[in-house]
Amino acid sequence: MSYIDDIASISVSKLCRAAAVTASTDSVDFLQPIRPTDSVSLESFITWTGTSSMEVFVKVIREDLRSGDRKIAATAFLTFVALDENNRPTTVPQIVPETEEEKKLHETAELRAEMRKHRRDESKKFADYLLTKYPWE
C-alpha cells in the first residue's frame, strides 16, 4: 500500500509542481493474488481536479514471470491536496482526459467525490462521538 501512495504522489507532483499531501485513501480493491513468482508494476494518473485537490487512480498489475500472463491485481483511488510554501491549500491545474480509460474515470469522478464527502462527514461524526465518550486529556 505504501507503493500505491508513492506512485500516486509522483503523478500529483508532476501535475501541480508543488508540495502535496494525501488527504485520503478512498479505496483499495484487491482483485487478484500476487504470488512470489510474479513481478508487480504500478501505473497512476490524475482522474479529476478540484480547486486544490486531485483524485488519483492507481493500477497494480501483476505478471506471471513464467507465462507472461498479466492481470490487474488491485486498483485504488486516493485524494491529494496541493500546498503552497505556507502549507496552505493552493490551486492546481485542471486536467484534460485523453485516453478512453482517463475519460471514463473522469466522467465518474463526481460520484466518487460525493461518496468521499459523505464518508468524510460520517467519519467526523463518529470521531466527535468518540471524543465525547472517551475524552483524551
JSON list of C-alpha atoms in Angstrom, two decimals:
[
{"chain": "A", "resi": 1, "resn": "MET", "atom": "CA", "xyz": [0.00, 0.00, 0.00]},
{"chain": "A", "resi": 2, "resn": "SER", "atom": "CA", "xyz": [2.95, 2.27, 0.54]},
{"chain": "A", "resi": 3, "resn": "TYR", "atom": "CA", "xyz": [3.88, 1.84, -3.13]},
{"chain": "A", "resi": 4, "resn": "ILE", "atom": "CA", "xyz": [0.36, 2.91, -4.11]},
{"chain": "A", "resi": 5, "resn": "ASP", "atom": "CA", "xyz": [0.74, 6.16, -2.17]},
{"chain": "A", "resi": 6, "resn": "ASP", "atom": "CA", "xyz": [4.26, 6.65, -3.57]},
{"chain": "A", "resi": 7, "resn": "ILE", "atom": "CA", "xyz": [3.25, 6.27, -7.23]},
{"chain": "A", "resi": 8, "resn": "ALA", "atom": "CA", "xyz": [0.17, 8.46, -6.71]},
{"chain": "A", "resi": 9, "resn": "SER", "atom": "CA", "xyz": [2.41, 11.13, -5.16]},
{"chain": "A", "resi": 10, "resn": "ILE", "atom": "CA", "xyz": [4.59, 11.14, -8.27]},
{"chain": "A", "resi": 11, "resn": "SER", "atom": "CA", "xyz": [1.59, 11.77, -10.54]},
{"chain": "A", "resi": 12, "resn": "VAL", "atom": "CA", "xyz": [0.42, 14.57, -8.26]},
{"chain": "A", "resi": 13, "resn": "SER", "atom": "CA", "xyz": [3.85, 16.21, -8.14]},
{"chain": "A", "resi": 14, "resn": "LYS", "atom": "CA", "xyz": [4.14, 16.12, -11.92]},
{"chain": "A", "resi": 15, "resn": "LEU", "atom": "CA", "xyz": [0.78, 17.86, -12.29]},
{"chain": "A", "resi": 16, "resn": "CYS", "atom": "CA", "xyz": [0.94, 20.54, -9.62]},
{"chain": "A", "resi": 17, "resn": "ARG", "atom": "CA", "xyz": [4.72, 21.03, -9.25]},
{"chain": "A", "resi": 18, "resn": "ALA", "atom": "CA", "xyz": [4.11, 21.81, -5.57]},
{"chain": "A", "resi": 19, "resn": "ALA", "atom": "CA", "xyz": [4.09, 20.03, -2.25]},
{"chain": "A", "resi": 20, "resn": "ALA", "atom": "CA", "xyz": [1.04, 17.85, -1.76]},
{"chain": "A", "resi": 21, "resn": "VAL", "atom": "CA", "xyz": [-0.35, 15.66, 0.98]},
{"chain": "A", "resi": 22, "resn": "THR", "atom": "CA", "xyz": [-2.50, 12.57, 0.91]},
{"chain": "A", "resi": 23, "resn": "ALA", "atom": "CA", "xyz": [-5.95, 13.66, 2.08]},
{"chain": "A", "resi": 24, "resn": "SER", "atom": "CA", "xyz": [-7.46, 10.19, 1.86]},
{"chain": "A", "resi": 25, "resn": "THR", "atom": "CA", "xyz": [-7.04, 6.73, 0.51]},
{"chain": "A", "resi": 26, "resn": "ASP", "atom": "CA", "xyz": [-10.55, 6.43, -0.84]},
{"chain": "A", "resi": 27, "resn": "SER", "atom": "CA", "xyz": [-10.48, 2.78, -1.84]},
{"chain": "A", "resi": 28, "resn": "VAL", "atom": "CA", "xyz": [-8.15, -0.11, -2.46]},
{"chain": "A", "resi": 29, "resn": "ASP", "atom": "CA", "xyz": [-9.69, -3.12, -4.15]},
{"chain": "A", "resi": 30, "resn": "PHE", "atom": "CA", "xyz": [-7.69, -6.34, -4.31]},
{"chain": "A", "resi": 31, "resn": "LEU", "atom": "CA", "xyz": [-8.75, -8.25, -7.43]},
{"chain": "A", "resi": 32, "resn": "GLN", "atom": "CA", "xyz": [-6.09, -10.93, -7.96]},
{"chain": "A", "resi": 33, "resn": "PRO", "atom": "CA", "xyz": [-3.50, -12.51, -5.70]},
{"chain": "A", "resi": 34, "resn": "ILE", "atom": "CA", "xyz": [0.15, -11.60, -6.23]},
{"chain": "A", "resi": 35, "resn": "ARG", "atom": "CA", "xyz": [2.39, -14.62, -5.93]},
{"chain": "A", "resi": 36, "resn": "PRO", "atom": "CA", "xyz": [6.11, -14.63, -5.04]},
{"chain": "A", "resi": 37, "resn": "THR", "atom": "CA", "xyz": [6.89, -15.60, -8.65]},
{"chain": "A", "resi": 38, "resn": "ASP", "atom": "CA", "xyz": [5.05, -12.55, -10.05]},
{"chain": "A", "resi": 39, "resn": "SER", "atom": "CA", "xyz": [6.51, -9.20, -10.95]},
{"chain": "A", "resi": 40, "resn": "VAL", "atom": "CA", "xyz": [4.50, -6.14, -9.99]},
{"chain": "A", "resi": 41, "resn": "SER", "atom": "CA", "xyz": [4.17, -2.79, -11.72]},
{"chain": "A", "resi": 42, "resn": "LEU", "atom": "CA", "xyz": [2.08, 0.22, -10.81]},
{"chain": "A", "resi": 43, "resn": "GLU", "atom": "CA", "xyz": [0.54, 2.89, -13.03]},
{"chain": "A", "resi": 44, "resn": "SER", "atom": "CA", "xyz": [-1.18, 6.06, -11.88]},
{"chain": "A", "resi": 45, "resn": "PHE", "atom": "CA", "xyz": [-2.78, 9.15, -13.31]},
{"chain": "A", "resi": 46, "resn": "ILE", "atom": "CA", "xyz": [-4.90, 12.06, -12.15]},
{"chain": "A", "resi": 47, "resn": "THR", "atom": "CA", "xyz": [-8.59, 11.46, -12.90]},
{"chain": "A", "resi": 48, "resn": "TRP", "atom": "CA", "xyz": [-10.07, 14.70, -11.59]},
{"chain": "A", "resi": 49, "resn": "THR", "atom": "CA", "xyz": [-9.02, 18.03, -10.13]},
{"chain": "A", "resi": 50, "resn": "GLY", "atom": "CA", "xyz": [-10.84, 20.45, -7.90]},
{"chain": "A", "resi": 51, "resn": "THR", "atom": "CA", "xyz": [-9.52, 23.80, -6.76]},
{"chain": "A", "resi": 52, "resn": "SER", "atom": "CA", "xyz": [-6.67, 22.39, -4.68]},
{"chain": "A", "resi": 53, "resn": "SER", "atom": "CA", "xyz": [-7.49, 18.68, -4.61]},
{"chain": "A", "resi": 54, "resn": "MET", "atom": "CA", "xyz": [-6.70, 15.90, -7.03]},
{"chain": "A", "resi": 55, "resn": "GLU", "atom": "CA", "xyz": [-8.12, 12.39, -7.37]},
{"chain": "A", "resi": 56, "resn": "VAL", "atom": "CA", "xyz": [-5.58, 9.78, -8.43]},
{"chain": "A", "resi": 57, "resn": "PHE", "atom": "CA", "xyz": [-6.24, 6.32, -9.86]},
{"chain": "A", "resi": 58, "resn": "VAL", "atom": "CA", "xyz": [-3.63, 3.60, -9.35]},
{"chain": "A", "resi": 59, "resn": "LYS", "atom": "CA", "xyz": [-3.49, 0.22, -11.08]},
{"chain": "A", "resi": 60, "resn": "VAL", "atom": "CA", "xyz": [-1.39, -2.58, -9.64]},
{"chain": "A", "resi": 61, "resn": "ILE", "atom": "CA", "xyz": [-0.51, -5.06, -12.39]},
{"chain": "A", "resi": 62, "resn": "ARG", "atom": "CA", "xyz": [0.92, -8.48, -11.68]},
{"chain": "A", "resi": 63, "resn": "GLU", "atom": "CA", "xyz": [2.77, -10.52, -14.28]},
{"chain": "A", "resi": 64, "resn": "ASP", "atom": "CA", "xyz": [3.49, -14.23, -14.03]},
{"chain": "A", "resi": 65, "resn": "LEU", "atom": "CA", "xyz": [7.18, -14.34, -14.92]},
{"chain": "A", "resi": 66, "resn": "ARG", "atom": "CA", "xyz": [6.88, -17.87, -16.28]},
{"chain": "A", "resi": 67, "resn": "SER", "atom": "CA", "xyz": [3.88, -17.46, -18.58]},
{"chain": "A", "resi": 68, "resn": "GLY", "atom": "CA", "xyz": [3.86, -13.69, -19.16]},
{"chain": "A", "resi": 69, "resn": "ASP", "atom": "CA", "xyz": [0.19, -13.58, -18.10]},
{"chain": "A", "resi": 70, "resn": "ARG", "atom": "CA", "xyz": [-0.67, -10.06, -16.88]},
{"chain": "A", "resi": 71, "resn": "LYS", "atom": "CA", "xyz": [-3.66, -9.16, -14.74]},
{"chain": "A", "resi": 72, "resn": "ILE", "atom": "CA", "xyz": [-4.79, -6.15, -12.76]},
{"chain": "A", "resi": 73, "resn": "ALA", "atom": "CA", "xyz": [-4.22, -7.26, -9.17]},
{"chain": "A", "resi": 74, "resn": "ALA", "atom": "CA", "xyz": [-5.57, -4.15, -7.45]},
{"chain": "A", "resi": 75, "resn": "THR", "atom": "CA", "xyz": [-7.00, -0.71, -8.08]},
{"chain": "A", "resi": 76, "resn": "ALA", "atom": "CA", "xyz": [-7.02, 2.30, -5.80]},
{"chain": "A", "resi": 77, "resn": "PHE", "atom": "CA", "xyz": [-8.31, 5.86, -5.62]},
{"chain": "A", "resi": 78, "resn": "LEU", "atom": "CA", "xyz": [-6.57, 8.46, -3.48]},
{"chain": "A", "resi": 79, "resn": "THR", "atom": "CA", "xyz": [-7.15, 12.15, -2.92]},
{"chain": "A", "resi": 80, "resn": "PHE", "atom": "CA", "xyz": [-4.32, 14.68, -2.52]},
{"chain": "A", "resi": 81, "resn": "VAL", "atom": "CA", "xyz": [-4.29, 18.37, -1.69]},
{"chain": "A", "resi": 82, "resn": "ALA", "atom": "CA", "xyz": [-1.63, 20.72, -3.10]},
{"chain": "A", "resi": 83, "resn": "LEU", "atom": "CA", "xyz": [0.05, 23.07, -0.64]},
{"chain": "A", "resi": 84, "resn": "ASP", "atom": "CA", "xyz": [1.83, 26.37, -1.07]},
{"chain": "A", "resi": 85, "resn": "GLU", "atom": "CA", "xyz": [5.04, 27.41, 0.72]},
{"chain": "A", "resi": 86, "resn": "ASN", "atom": "CA", "xyz": [2.97, 28.26, 3.84]},
{"chain": "A", "resi": 87, "resn": "ASN", "atom": "CA", "xyz": [1.36, 24.80, 3.85]},
{"chain": "A", "resi": 88, "resn": "ARG", "atom": "CA", "xyz": [-1.99, 26.25, 2.80]},
{"chain": "A", "resi": 89, "resn": "PRO", "atom": "CA", "xyz": [-4.08, 24.69, 0.01]},
{"chain": "A", "resi": 90, "resn": "THR", "atom": "CA", "xyz": [-3.15, 26.11, -3.38]},
{"chain": "A", "resi": 91, "resn": "THR", "atom": "CA", "xyz": [-4.77, 25.87, -6.80]},
{"chain": "A", "resi": 92, "resn": "VAL", "atom": "CA", "xyz": [-3.90, 23.06, -9.17]},
{"chain": "A", "resi": 93, "resn": "PRO", "atom": "CA", "xyz": [-4.08, 22.89, -12.96]},
{"chain": "A", "resi": 94, "resn": "GLN", "atom": "CA", "xyz": [-7.19, 21.32, -14.42]},
{"chain": "A", "resi": 95, "resn": "ILE", "atom": "CA", "xyz": [-6.70, 18.09, -16.34]},
{"chain": "A", "resi": 96, "resn": "VAL", "atom": "CA", "xyz": [-7.94, 17.13, -19.77]},
{"chain": "A", "resi": 97, "resn": "PRO", "atom": "CA", "xyz": [-8.52, 13.38, -20.02]},
{"chain": "A", "resi": 98, "resn": "GLU", "atom": "CA", "xyz": [-7.09, 11.90, -23.21]},
{"chain": "A", "resi": 99, "resn": "THR", "atom": "CA", "xyz": [-7.39, 8.11, -23.26]},
{"chain": "A", "resi": 100, "resn": "GLU", "atom": "CA", "xyz": [-10.66, 6.19, -23.07]},
{"chain": "A", "resi": 101, "resn": "GLU", "atom": "CA", "xyz": [-9.69, 4.99, -19.59]},
{"chain": "A", "resi": 102, "resn": "GLU", "atom": "CA", "xyz": [-8.99, 8.55, -18.43]},
{"chain": "A", "resi": 103, "resn": "LYS", "atom": "CA", "xyz": [-12.26, 9.80, -19.93]},
{"chain": "A", "resi": 104, "resn": "LYS", "atom": "CA", "xyz": [-14.31, 7.04, -18.26]},
{"chain": "A", "resi": 105, "resn": "LEU", "atom": "CA", "xyz": [-12.77, 7.72, -14.85]},
{"chain": "A", "resi": 106, "resn": "HIS", "atom": "CA", "xyz": [-13.17, 11.49, -15.30]},
{"chain": "A", "resi": 107, "resn": "GLU", "atom": "CA", "xyz": [-16.87, 11.03, -16.14]},
{"chain": "A", "resi": 108, "resn": "THR", "atom": "CA", "xyz": [-17.47, 9.08, -12.93]},
{"chain": "A", "resi": 109, "resn": "ALA", "atom": "CA", "xyz": [-15.32, 11.31, -10.67]},
{"chain": "A", "resi": 110, "resn": "GLU", "atom": "CA", "xyz": [-18.19, 13.48, -9.47]},
{"chain": "A", "resi": 111, "resn": "LEU", "atom": "CA", "xyz": [-20.00, 10.47, -7.99]},
{"chain": "A", "resi": 112, "resn": "ARG", "atom": "CA", "xyz": [-16.82, 9.36, -6.19]},
{"chain": "A", "resi": 113, "resn": "ALA", "atom": "CA", "xyz": [-16.38, 12.93, -4.87]},
{"chain": "A", "resi": 114, "resn": "GLU", "atom": "CA", "xyz": [-19.91, 12.83, -3.42]},
{"chain": "A", "resi": 115, "resn": "MET", "atom": "CA", "xyz": [-19.20, 9.47, -1.79]},
{"chain": "A", "resi": 116, "resn": "ARG", "atom": "CA", "xyz": [-15.92, 10.84, -0.36]},
{"chain": "A", "resi": 117, "resn": "LYS", "atom": "CA", "xyz": [-17.74, 13.84, 1.13]},
{"chain": "A", "resi": 118, "resn": "HIS", "atom": "CA", "xyz": [-20.40, 11.61, 2.68]},
{"chain": "A", "resi": 119, "resn": "ARG", "atom": "CA", "xyz": [-17.79, 9.21, 4.11]},
{"chain": "A", "resi": 120, "resn": "ARG", "atom": "CA", "xyz": [-15.74, 12.13, 5.50]},
{"chain": "A", "resi": 121, "resn": "ASP", "atom": "CA", "xyz": [-18.84, 13.64, 7.14]},
{"chain": "A", "resi": 122, "resn": "GLU", "atom": "CA", "xyz": [-19.68, 10.28, 8.73]},
{"chain": "A", "resi": 123, "resn": "SER", "atom": "CA", "xyz": [-16.09, 9.88, 9.93]},
{"chain": "A", "resi": 124, "resn": "LYS", "atom": "CA", "xyz": [-16.19, 13.33, 11.53]},
{"chain": "A", "resi": 125, "resn": "LYS", "atom": "CA", "xyz": [-19.46, 12.50, 13.30]},
{"chain": "A", "resi": 126, "resn": "PHE", "atom": "CA", "xyz": [-18.01, 9.27, 14.61]},
{"chain": "A", "resi": 127, "resn": "ALA", "atom": "CA", "xyz": [-14.82, 11.00, 15.75]},
{"chain": "A", "resi": 128, "resn": "ASP", "atom": "CA", "xyz": [-16.93, 13.57, 17.62]},
{"chain": "A", "resi": 129, "resn": "TYR", "atom": "CA", "xyz": [-18.86, 10.71, 19.24]},
{"chain": "A", "resi": 130, "resn": "LEU", "atom": "CA", "xyz": [-15.63, 9.01, 20.31]},
{"chain": "A", "resi": 131, "resn": "LEU", "atom": "CA", "xyz": [-14.31, 12.25, 21.80]},
{"chain": "A", "resi": 132, "resn": "THR", "atom": "CA", "xyz": [-17.42, 12.66, 23.94]},
{"chain": "A", "resi": 133, "resn": "LYS", "atom": "CA", "xyz": [-17.40, 9.02, 25.02]},
{"chain": "A", "resi": 134, "resn": "TYR", "atom": "CA", "xyz": [-13.63, 8.69, 25.51]},
{"chain": "A", "resi": 135, "resn": "PRO", "atom": "CA", "xyz": [-12.19, 12.19, 26.03]},
{"chain": "A", "resi": 136, "resn": "TRP", "atom": "CA", "xyz": [-8.42, 12.40, 25.95]},
{"chain": "A", "resi": 137, "resn": "GLU", "atom": "CA", "xyz": [-6.61, 14.86, 28.10]}
]
